[in-house]
mmCIF file of C-alpha atoms and ligand atoms in Angstrom:
data_model
loop_
_atom_site.group_PDB
_atom_site.id
_atom_site.type_symbol
_atom_site.label_atom_id
_atom_site.label_comp_id
_atom_site.label_asym_id
_atom_site.label_seq_id
_atom_site.Cartn_x
_atom_site.Cartn_y
_atom_site.Cartn_z
ATOM 1 C CA UNK A 26 98.182 -31.533 51.301
ATOM 2 C CA UNK A 27 94.695 -32.033 50.218
ATOM 3 C CA UNK A 28 92.119 -29.394 51.050
ATOM 4 C CA UNK A 29 89.730 -32.214 52.026
ATOM 5 C CA UNK A 30 89.644 -33.469 55.466
ATOM 6 C CA UNK A 31 89.453 -37.165 55.734
ATOM 7 C CA UNK A 32 85.815 -37.316 56.526
ATOM 8 C CA UNK A 33 84.868 -34.989 53.588
ATOM 9 C CA UNK A 34 84.544 -36.232 50.115
ATOM 10 C CA UNK A 35 84.236 -34.313 46.978
ATOM 11 C CA UNK A 36 80.596 -35.161 46.762
ATOM 12 C CA UNK A 37 79.943 -33.262 50.294
ATOM 13 C CA UNK A 38 81.246 -30.041 48.438
ATOM 14 C CA UNK A 39 79.004 -27.802 46.216
ATOM 15 C CA UNK A 40 80.255 -28.538 42.793
ATOM 16 C CA UNK A 41 80.358 -25.781 40.180
ATOM 17 C CA UNK A 42 77.326 -27.550 38.755
ATOM 18 C CA UNK A 43 75.412 -27.541 41.673
ATOM 19 C CA UNK A 44 76.132 -24.060 42.744
ATOM 20 C CA UNK A 45 74.832 -22.868 39.225
ATOM 21 C CA UNK A 46 71.972 -25.383 39.260
ATOM 22 C CA UNK A 47 68.281 -24.010 38.752
ATOM 23 C CA UNK A 48 67.021 -27.352 39.628
ATOM 24 C CA UNK A 49 68.706 -29.340 42.121
ATOM 25 C CA UNK A 50 67.200 -32.752 43.404
ATOM 26 C CA UNK A 51 68.772 -34.704 46.032
ATOM 27 C CA UNK A 52 68.082 -38.044 47.243
ATOM 28 C CA UNK A 53 64.347 -38.166 46.479
ATOM 29 C CA UNK A 54 62.409 -40.883 47.882
ATOM 30 C CA UNK A 55 58.557 -41.270 47.093
ATOM 31 C CA UNK A 56 56.205 -44.077 47.702
ATOM 32 C CA UNK A 57 52.422 -44.742 47.028
ATOM 33 C CA UNK A 58 50.147 -46.569 49.190
ATOM 34 C CA UNK A 59 48.066 -49.087 47.258
ATOM 35 C CA UNK A 60 45.705 -50.694 49.754
ATOM 36 C CA UNK A 61 47.932 -52.648 52.119
ATOM 37 C CA UNK A 62 50.746 -52.337 49.748
ATOM 38 C CA UNK A 63 53.122 -49.419 49.168
ATOM 39 C CA UNK A 64 55.179 -49.021 45.830
ATOM 40 C CA UNK A 65 58.406 -47.118 46.256
ATOM 41 C CA UNK A 66 58.653 -45.275 42.871
ATOM 42 C CA UNK A 67 61.740 -42.986 43.633
ATOM 43 C CA UNK A 68 64.396 -44.382 45.578
ATOM 44 C CA UNK A 69 66.899 -41.724 46.297
ATOM 45 C CA UNK A 70 66.816 -40.038 42.846
ATOM 46 C CA UNK A 71 69.298 -37.047 42.294
ATOM 47 C CA UNK A 72 69.525 -34.669 39.383
ATOM 48 C CA UNK A 73 70.566 -31.235 38.644
ATOM 49 C CA UNK A 74 69.737 -28.937 35.703
ATOM 50 C CA UNK A 75 71.839 -25.720 35.294
ATOM 51 C CA UNK A 76 70.841 -22.182 34.038
ATOM 52 C CA UNK A 77 70.316 -22.486 30.228
ATOM 53 C CA UNK A 78 70.428 -26.337 30.207
ATOM 54 C CA UNK A 79 67.928 -28.511 28.568
ATOM 55 C CA UNK A 80 67.684 -32.076 29.921
ATOM 56 C CA UNK A 81 65.570 -34.952 28.916
ATOM 57 C CA UNK A 82 64.344 -37.975 31.169
ATOM 58 C CA UNK A 83 63.541 -41.078 29.551
ATOM 59 C CA UNK A 84 62.170 -44.222 31.181
ATOM 60 C CA UNK A 85 59.755 -47.023 31.054
ATOM 61 C CA UNK A 86 56.066 -46.156 31.409
ATOM 62 C CA UNK A 87 55.320 -46.119 35.312
ATOM 63 C CA UNK A 88 59.013 -45.526 36.324
ATOM 64 C CA UNK A 89 58.210 -42.409 38.031
ATOM 65 C CA UNK A 90 58.968 -39.531 35.576
ATOM 66 C CA UNK A 91 55.613 -37.769 36.100
ATOM 67 C CA UNK A 92 56.112 -38.287 39.909
ATOM 68 C CA UNK A 93 59.478 -36.709 39.860
ATOM 69 C CA UNK A 94 58.188 -33.694 37.977
ATOM 70 C CA UNK A 95 55.393 -33.324 40.395
ATOM 71 C CA UNK A 96 57.794 -33.414 43.436
ATOM 72 C CA UNK A 97 59.685 -30.798 41.702
ATOM 73 C CA UNK A 98 56.959 -28.484 41.252
ATOM 74 C CA UNK A 99 55.334 -29.085 44.663
ATOM 75 C CA UNK A 100 52.301 -30.636 43.143
ATOM 76 C CA UNK A 101 53.107 -33.895 45.167
ATOM 77 C CA UNK A 102 55.394 -34.143 48.345
ATOM 78 C CA UNK A 103 58.356 -36.354 48.540
ATOM 79 C CA UNK A 104 58.878 -38.755 51.490
ATOM 80 C CA UNK A 105 62.461 -37.902 51.770
ATOM 81 C CA UNK A 106 65.028 -35.794 49.875
ATOM 82 C CA UNK A 107 65.532 -32.160 49.119
ATOM 83 C CA UNK A 108 64.820 -30.086 46.023
ATOM 84 C CA UNK A 109 66.038 -26.692 45.559
ATOM 85 C CA UNK A 110 64.902 -24.332 42.773
ATOM 86 C CA UNK A 111 67.343 -21.329 42.092
ATOM 87 C CA UNK A 112 68.974 -22.143 45.456
ATOM 88 C CA UNK A 113 66.051 -22.229 47.544
ATOM 89 C CA UNK A 114 64.935 -25.286 49.321
ATOM 90 C CA UNK A 115 61.214 -26.050 48.642
ATOM 91 C CA UNK A 116 59.163 -26.150 51.664
ATOM 92 C CA UNK A 117 56.822 -28.958 51.233
ATOM 93 C CA UNK A 118 55.072 -28.248 54.603
ATOM 94 C CA UNK A 119 53.825 -24.812 53.318
ATOM 95 C CA UNK A 120 50.834 -24.835 50.952
ATOM 96 C CA UNK A 121 51.627 -21.219 50.218
ATOM 97 C CA UNK A 122 55.333 -21.858 49.373
ATOM 98 C CA UNK A 123 54.376 -24.538 46.975
ATOM 99 C CA UNK A 124 51.721 -22.469 45.229
ATOM 100 C CA UNK A 125 54.373 -19.487 45.051
ATOM 101 C CA UNK A 126 56.934 -21.949 43.403
ATOM 102 C CA UNK A 127 54.708 -22.461 40.527
ATOM 103 C CA UNK A 128 53.331 -18.743 40.488
ATOM 104 C CA UNK A 129 56.893 -17.328 40.485
ATOM 105 C CA UNK A 130 59.890 -20.077 39.906
ATOM 106 C CA UNK A 131 58.389 -22.647 37.740
ATOM 107 C CA UNK A 132 56.925 -22.844 34.400
ATOM 108 C CA UNK A 133 54.783 -26.032 33.569
ATOM 109 C CA UNK A 134 54.195 -27.466 30.143
ATOM 110 C CA UNK A 135 51.789 -30.561 30.061
ATOM 111 C CA UNK A 136 50.955 -33.202 27.584
ATOM 112 C CA UNK A 137 47.373 -32.044 27.043
ATOM 113 C CA UNK A 138 48.417 -28.173 26.930
ATOM 114 C CA UNK A 139 45.972 -27.211 29.712
ATOM 115 C CA UNK A 140 44.769 -23.928 28.084
ATOM 116 C CA UNK A 141 41.785 -22.292 29.147
ATOM 117 C CA UNK A 142 39.341 -22.920 26.241
ATOM 118 C CA UNK A 143 37.248 -19.751 26.688
ATOM 119 C CA UNK A 144 40.393 -17.421 26.554
ATOM 120 C CA UNK A 145 42.128 -16.233 23.326
ATOM 121 C CA UNK A 146 45.693 -17.171 23.008
ATOM 122 C CA UNK A 147 46.992 -13.768 24.324
ATOM 123 C CA UNK A 148 44.873 -13.802 27.453
ATOM 124 C CA UNK A 149 45.976 -17.714 28.083
ATOM 125 C CA UNK A 150 49.614 -16.420 27.882
ATOM 126 C CA UNK A 151 49.072 -13.351 29.887
ATOM 127 C CA UNK A 152 47.270 -15.475 32.708
ATOM 128 C CA UNK A 153 50.549 -16.153 34.904
ATOM 129 C CA UNK A 154 51.185 -12.350 34.888
ATOM 130 C CA UNK A 155 47.652 -11.956 36.399
ATOM 131 C CA UNK A 156 47.893 -14.671 38.955
ATOM 132 C CA UNK A 157 51.420 -13.690 40.204
ATOM 133 C CA UNK A 158 49.912 -9.931 40.053
ATOM 134 C CA UNK A 159 52.697 -8.844 37.782
ATOM 135 C CA UNK A 160 50.337 -6.938 35.633
ATOM 136 C CA UNK A 161 51.944 -3.868 34.370
ATOM 137 C CA UNK A 162 52.130 -1.612 31.381
ATOM 138 C CA UNK A 163 54.320 -4.004 29.580
ATOM 139 C CA UNK A 164 52.309 -7.129 30.177
ATOM 140 C CA UNK A 165 50.821 -6.766 26.508
ATOM 141 C CA UNK A 166 54.380 -6.409 24.963
ATOM 142 C CA UNK A 167 55.688 -9.103 26.751
ATOM 143 C CA UNK A 168 52.882 -11.364 25.440
ATOM 144 C CA UNK A 169 53.414 -10.287 21.917
ATOM 145 C CA UNK A 170 57.227 -10.935 22.266
ATOM 146 C CA UNK A 171 56.583 -14.435 23.801
ATOM 147 C CA UNK A 172 54.110 -15.236 20.851
ATOM 148 C CA UNK A 173 56.707 -14.198 18.449
ATOM 149 C CA UNK A 174 59.340 -16.156 20.268
ATOM 150 C CA UNK A 175 57.511 -19.505 19.888
ATOM 151 C CA UNK A 176 56.186 -18.486 16.402
ATOM 152 C CA UNK A 177 52.481 -18.335 16.860
ATOM 153 C CA UNK A 178 52.053 -14.415 16.926
ATOM 154 C CA UNK A 179 49.350 -14.784 14.188
ATOM 155 C CA UNK A 180 47.499 -16.859 16.480
ATOM 156 C CA UNK A 181 47.182 -14.309 19.353
ATOM 157 C CA UNK A 182 43.374 -13.478 19.098
ATOM 158 C CA UNK A 183 42.309 -17.232 18.476
ATOM 159 C CA UNK A 184 40.921 -19.498 20.972
ATOM 160 C CA UNK A 185 42.537 -22.833 21.682
ATOM 161 C CA UNK A 186 40.133 -24.811 19.743
ATOM 162 C CA UNK A 187 40.736 -22.915 16.585
ATOM 163 C CA UNK A 188 44.542 -24.060 16.878
ATOM 164 C CA UNK A 189 46.235 -27.156 15.971
ATOM 165 C CA UNK A 190 47.756 -29.413 18.670
ATOM 166 C CA UNK A 191 51.236 -28.216 17.939
ATOM 167 C CA UNK A 192 50.001 -24.519 18.125
ATOM 168 C CA UNK A 193 48.230 -25.172 21.454
ATOM 169 C CA UNK A 194 51.554 -26.620 22.778
ATOM 170 C CA UNK A 195 53.551 -23.593 21.507
ATOM 171 C CA UNK A 196 50.903 -21.429 23.269
ATOM 172 C CA UNK A 197 51.404 -23.294 26.372
ATOM 173 C CA UNK A 198 55.250 -22.898 26.082
ATOM 174 C CA UNK A 199 54.721 -19.249 25.936
ATOM 175 C CA UNK A 200 52.382 -19.201 28.793
ATOM 176 C CA UNK A 201 54.880 -21.248 30.888
ATOM 177 C CA UNK A 202 57.555 -18.603 30.107
ATOM 178 C CA UNK A 203 55.408 -15.429 30.947
ATOM 179 C CA UNK A 204 56.425 -15.161 34.438
ATOM 180 C CA UNK A 205 60.186 -15.499 33.678
ATOM 181 C CA UNK A 206 60.587 -18.707 35.714
ATOM 182 C CA UNK A 207 64.048 -19.941 36.745
ATOM 183 C CA UNK A 208 62.869 -23.531 35.453
ATOM 184 C CA UNK A 209 60.551 -25.147 32.916
ATOM 185 C CA UNK A 210 59.185 -28.616 33.728
ATOM 186 C CA UNK A 211 57.595 -30.202 30.631
ATOM 187 C CA UNK A 212 55.761 -33.684 30.754
ATOM 188 C CA UNK A 213 55.866 -35.233 27.299
ATOM 189 C CA UNK A 214 55.333 -31.842 25.757
ATOM 190 C CA UNK A 215 55.632 -33.736 22.380
ATOM 191 C CA UNK A 216 53.398 -36.498 23.323
ATOM 192 C CA UNK A 217 50.369 -35.358 21.281
ATOM 193 C CA UNK A 218 51.693 -33.765 18.129
ATOM 194 C CA UNK A 219 53.018 -35.144 14.860
ATOM 195 C CA UNK A 220 56.954 -35.656 14.608
ATOM 196 C CA UNK A 221 57.592 -32.494 12.477
ATOM 197 C CA UNK A 222 55.708 -30.365 15.352
ATOM 198 C CA UNK A 223 57.386 -32.275 18.040
ATOM 199 C CA UNK A 224 60.778 -31.307 16.443
ATOM 200 C CA UNK A 225 59.831 -27.576 16.347
ATOM 201 C CA UNK A 226 58.506 -27.820 19.908
ATOM 202 C CA UNK A 227 62.116 -29.230 21.075
ATOM 203 C CA UNK A 228 63.905 -26.585 19.012
ATOM 204 C CA UNK A 229 61.739 -24.004 20.717
ATOM 205 C CA UNK A 230 62.479 -25.276 24.194
ATOM 206 C CA UNK A 231 66.014 -25.639 23.494
ATOM 207 C CA UNK A 232 66.179 -21.961 22.200
ATOM 208 C CA UNK A 233 64.368 -20.972 25.314
ATOM 209 C CA UNK A 234 66.871 -22.703 27.472
ATOM 210 C CA UNK A 235 69.720 -21.047 25.583
ATOM 211 C CA UNK A 236 68.280 -17.272 25.122
ATOM 212 C CA UNK A 237 66.349 -17.023 28.492
ATOM 213 C CA UNK A 238 68.861 -18.855 30.403
ATOM 214 C CA UNK A 239 66.062 -20.992 31.840
ATOM 215 C CA UNK A 240 66.621 -24.460 33.177
ATOM 216 C CA UNK A 241 64.466 -26.857 31.030
ATOM 217 C CA UNK A 242 63.725 -30.357 32.289
ATOM 218 C CA UNK A 243 61.462 -32.291 30.240
ATOM 219 C CA UNK A 244 60.147 -35.952 29.835
ATOM 220 C CA UNK A 245 59.951 -37.736 26.634
ATOM 221 C CA UNK A 246 59.467 -41.232 25.125
ATOM 222 C CA UNK A 247 60.988 -40.243 21.920
ATOM 223 C CA UNK A 248 64.788 -40.671 21.352
ATOM 224 C CA UNK A 249 64.677 -38.440 18.464
ATOM 225 C CA UNK A 250 63.219 -35.600 20.767
ATOM 226 C CA UNK A 251 65.737 -36.225 23.576
ATOM 227 C CA UNK A 252 68.457 -35.728 20.863
ATOM 228 C CA UNK A 253 67.553 -31.888 21.171
ATOM 229 C CA UNK A 254 68.923 -32.097 24.711
ATOM 230 C CA UNK A 255 72.319 -31.116 26.260
ATOM 231 C CA UNK A 256 71.877 -34.269 28.520
ATOM 232 C CA UNK A 257 69.638 -37.392 28.529
ATOM 233 C CA UNK A 258 68.847 -38.977 31.964
ATOM 234 C CA UNK A 259 67.636 -42.636 31.924
ATOM 235 C CA UNK A 260 65.078 -43.117 34.937
ATOM 236 C CA UNK A 261 65.049 -46.700 35.848
ATOM 237 C CA UNK A 262 64.063 -48.560 39.196
ATOM 238 C CA UNK A 263 63.817 -45.391 41.015
ATOM 239 C CA UNK A 264 66.956 -43.710 40.123
ATOM 240 C CA UNK A 265 68.765 -42.191 37.286
ATOM 241 C CA UNK A 266 70.462 -45.410 36.044
ATOM 242 C CA UNK A 267 72.488 -43.679 33.367
ATOM 243 C CA UNK A 268 72.907 -40.395 31.838
ATOM 244 C CA UNK A 269 74.368 -39.104 28.674
ATOM 245 C CA UNK A 270 75.842 -35.781 27.681
ATOM 246 C CA UNK A 271 74.551 -34.801 24.640
ATOM 247 C CA UNK A 272 75.656 -31.950 22.157
ATOM 248 C CA UNK A 273 72.084 -30.971 21.163
ATOM 249 C CA UNK A 274 72.634 -32.480 17.953
ATOM 250 C CA UNK A 275 69.284 -33.619 16.852
ATOM 251 C CA UNK A 276 70.882 -35.936 14.297
ATOM 252 C CA UNK A 277 72.755 -37.804 16.696
ATOM 253 C CA UNK A 278 70.121 -40.061 17.883
ATOM 254 C CA UNK A 279 72.018 -43.557 17.850
ATOM 255 C CA UNK A 280 73.729 -43.353 21.258
ATOM 256 C CA UNK A 281 70.243 -42.565 23.020
ATOM 257 C CA UNK A 282 68.944 -45.648 21.260
ATOM 258 C CA UNK A 283 71.911 -47.733 22.327
ATOM 259 C CA UNK A 284 71.470 -46.641 25.926
ATOM 260 C CA UNK A 285 67.992 -47.438 25.892
ATOM 261 C CA UNK A 286 68.779 -50.796 24.399
ATOM 262 C CA UNK A 287 71.436 -51.514 27.266
ATOM 263 C CA UNK A 288 69.120 -50.484 29.865
ATOM 264 C CA UNK A 289 66.212 -52.483 28.646
ATOM 265 C CA UNK A 290 64.135 -49.490 28.430
HETATM 266 N N1 LIG B 2 48.603 -40.686 43.192
HETATM 267 C C1 LIG B 2 49.062 -41.944 43.128
HETATM 268 N N2 LIG B 2 48.580 -43.165 43.895
HETATM 269 C C2 LIG B 2 49.072 -44.151 43.778
HETATM 270 N N3 LIG B 2 50.002 -44.541 42.718
HETATM 271 C C3 LIG B 2 50.547 -43.483 41.906
HETATM 272 C C4 LIG B 2 50.020 -42.332 41.829
HETATM 273 N N4 LIG B 2 50.777 -41.573 41.055
HETATM 274 C C5 LIG B 2 51.383 -42.505 40.474
HETATM 275 N N5 LIG B 2 51.349 -43.709 40.886
HETATM 276 C C6 LIG B 2 51.980 -44.776 40.558
HETATM 277 O O1 LIG B 2 53.519 -44.497 40.441
HETATM 278 C C7 LIG B 2 54.247 -45.124 39.413
HETATM 279 C C8 LIG B 2 54.724 -43.956 38.587
HETATM 280 O O2 LIG B 2 53.883 -43.226 38.002
HETATM 281 P P1 LIG B 2 54.371 -42.020 37.142
HETATM 282 O O3 LIG B 2 52.989 -41.418 36.589
HETATM 283 O O4 LIG B 2 55.151 -41.157 37.700
HETATM 284 O O5 LIG B 2 55.069 -42.777 35.917
HETATM 285 P P2 LIG B 2 55.695 -42.231 34.358
HETATM 286 O O6 LIG B 2 56.992 -42.579 34.384
HETATM 287 O O7 LIG B 2 55.129 -40.782 34.066
HETATM 288 O O8 LIG B 2 54.752 -43.191 33.408
HETATM 289 P P3 LIG B 2 54.394 -42.617 31.953
HETATM 290 O O9 LIG B 2 55.552 -42.813 31.013
HETATM 291 O O10 LIG B 2 53.229 -43.839 31.487
HETATM 292 O O11 LIG B 2 53.670 -41.398 31.924
HETATM 293 C C9 LIG B 2 53.091 -45.970 38.655
HETATM 294 O O12 LIG B 2 53.243 -47.234 39.038
HETATM 295 C C10 LIG B 2 51.838 -45.311 39.223
HETATM 296 O O13 LIG B 2 50.817 -46.210 39.260
HETATM 297 MG MG1 LIG B 3 54.076 -39.564 32.912
#
């Protein structure tokens, strides 16, 4: 006899993947008002990222990729749906809960780095410790380890303007990792660096996902960069219109191009 009752479907049950999900987005709806009109950007979007998994989101400009990341991180509030980070439902009604989410559970990497220009790299990376009040004797050691991990330990005492774009982005990845978040959200982290540096950023993000068991969710317009992922999700018309599991083989770009072409992205 089936273990499922007639009214229950397999999708009602937590799948192994959902149970292990660090990021679990369910049926997200988000509209923006533009004067009299309202545009529905996300139309019931669901997506999950497991611990240690790196997932890329691709989609046309204006399709809602940044909106999705902003809803996950609590910067923006969805109209409907639910987001769970490491199993905890995000409480959008509480400003404090949303702030805590970014202080403790999520690390963010932005297209334009967002480093504090007056602080040295090591101070920038240490900021999340200070903000999360996690300052302890080992903060310096952790910062040093993180800078070594992303390959810019030699730049610890430089200020952001003394770094290349790629180095700034690597510093912002180190900063995003400082408070050991369950998930890293990265919005076009390779958008402002040359292709070779983009590859090294993707390599670092992949390495972080695998070694720190962090869930990494990133947005990219580049199939070459998406090819470093375990999975590529294609956002179109407010939902994940297609997804491809990938094997992280950065040479295997063709299937991604094919899906983009098929979806007209
Ligand atoms: N605060 C806002 N108020 C009104 N409309 C907004 C707001 N933020 C985003 N939008 C609209 O929502 C849609 C999705 O925007 P979003 O920034 O999420 O797209 P995107 O997929 O990240 O695009 P891109 O690839 O260009 O970064 C766009 O039409 C945008 O104009
Ligand atoms: Mg965007």
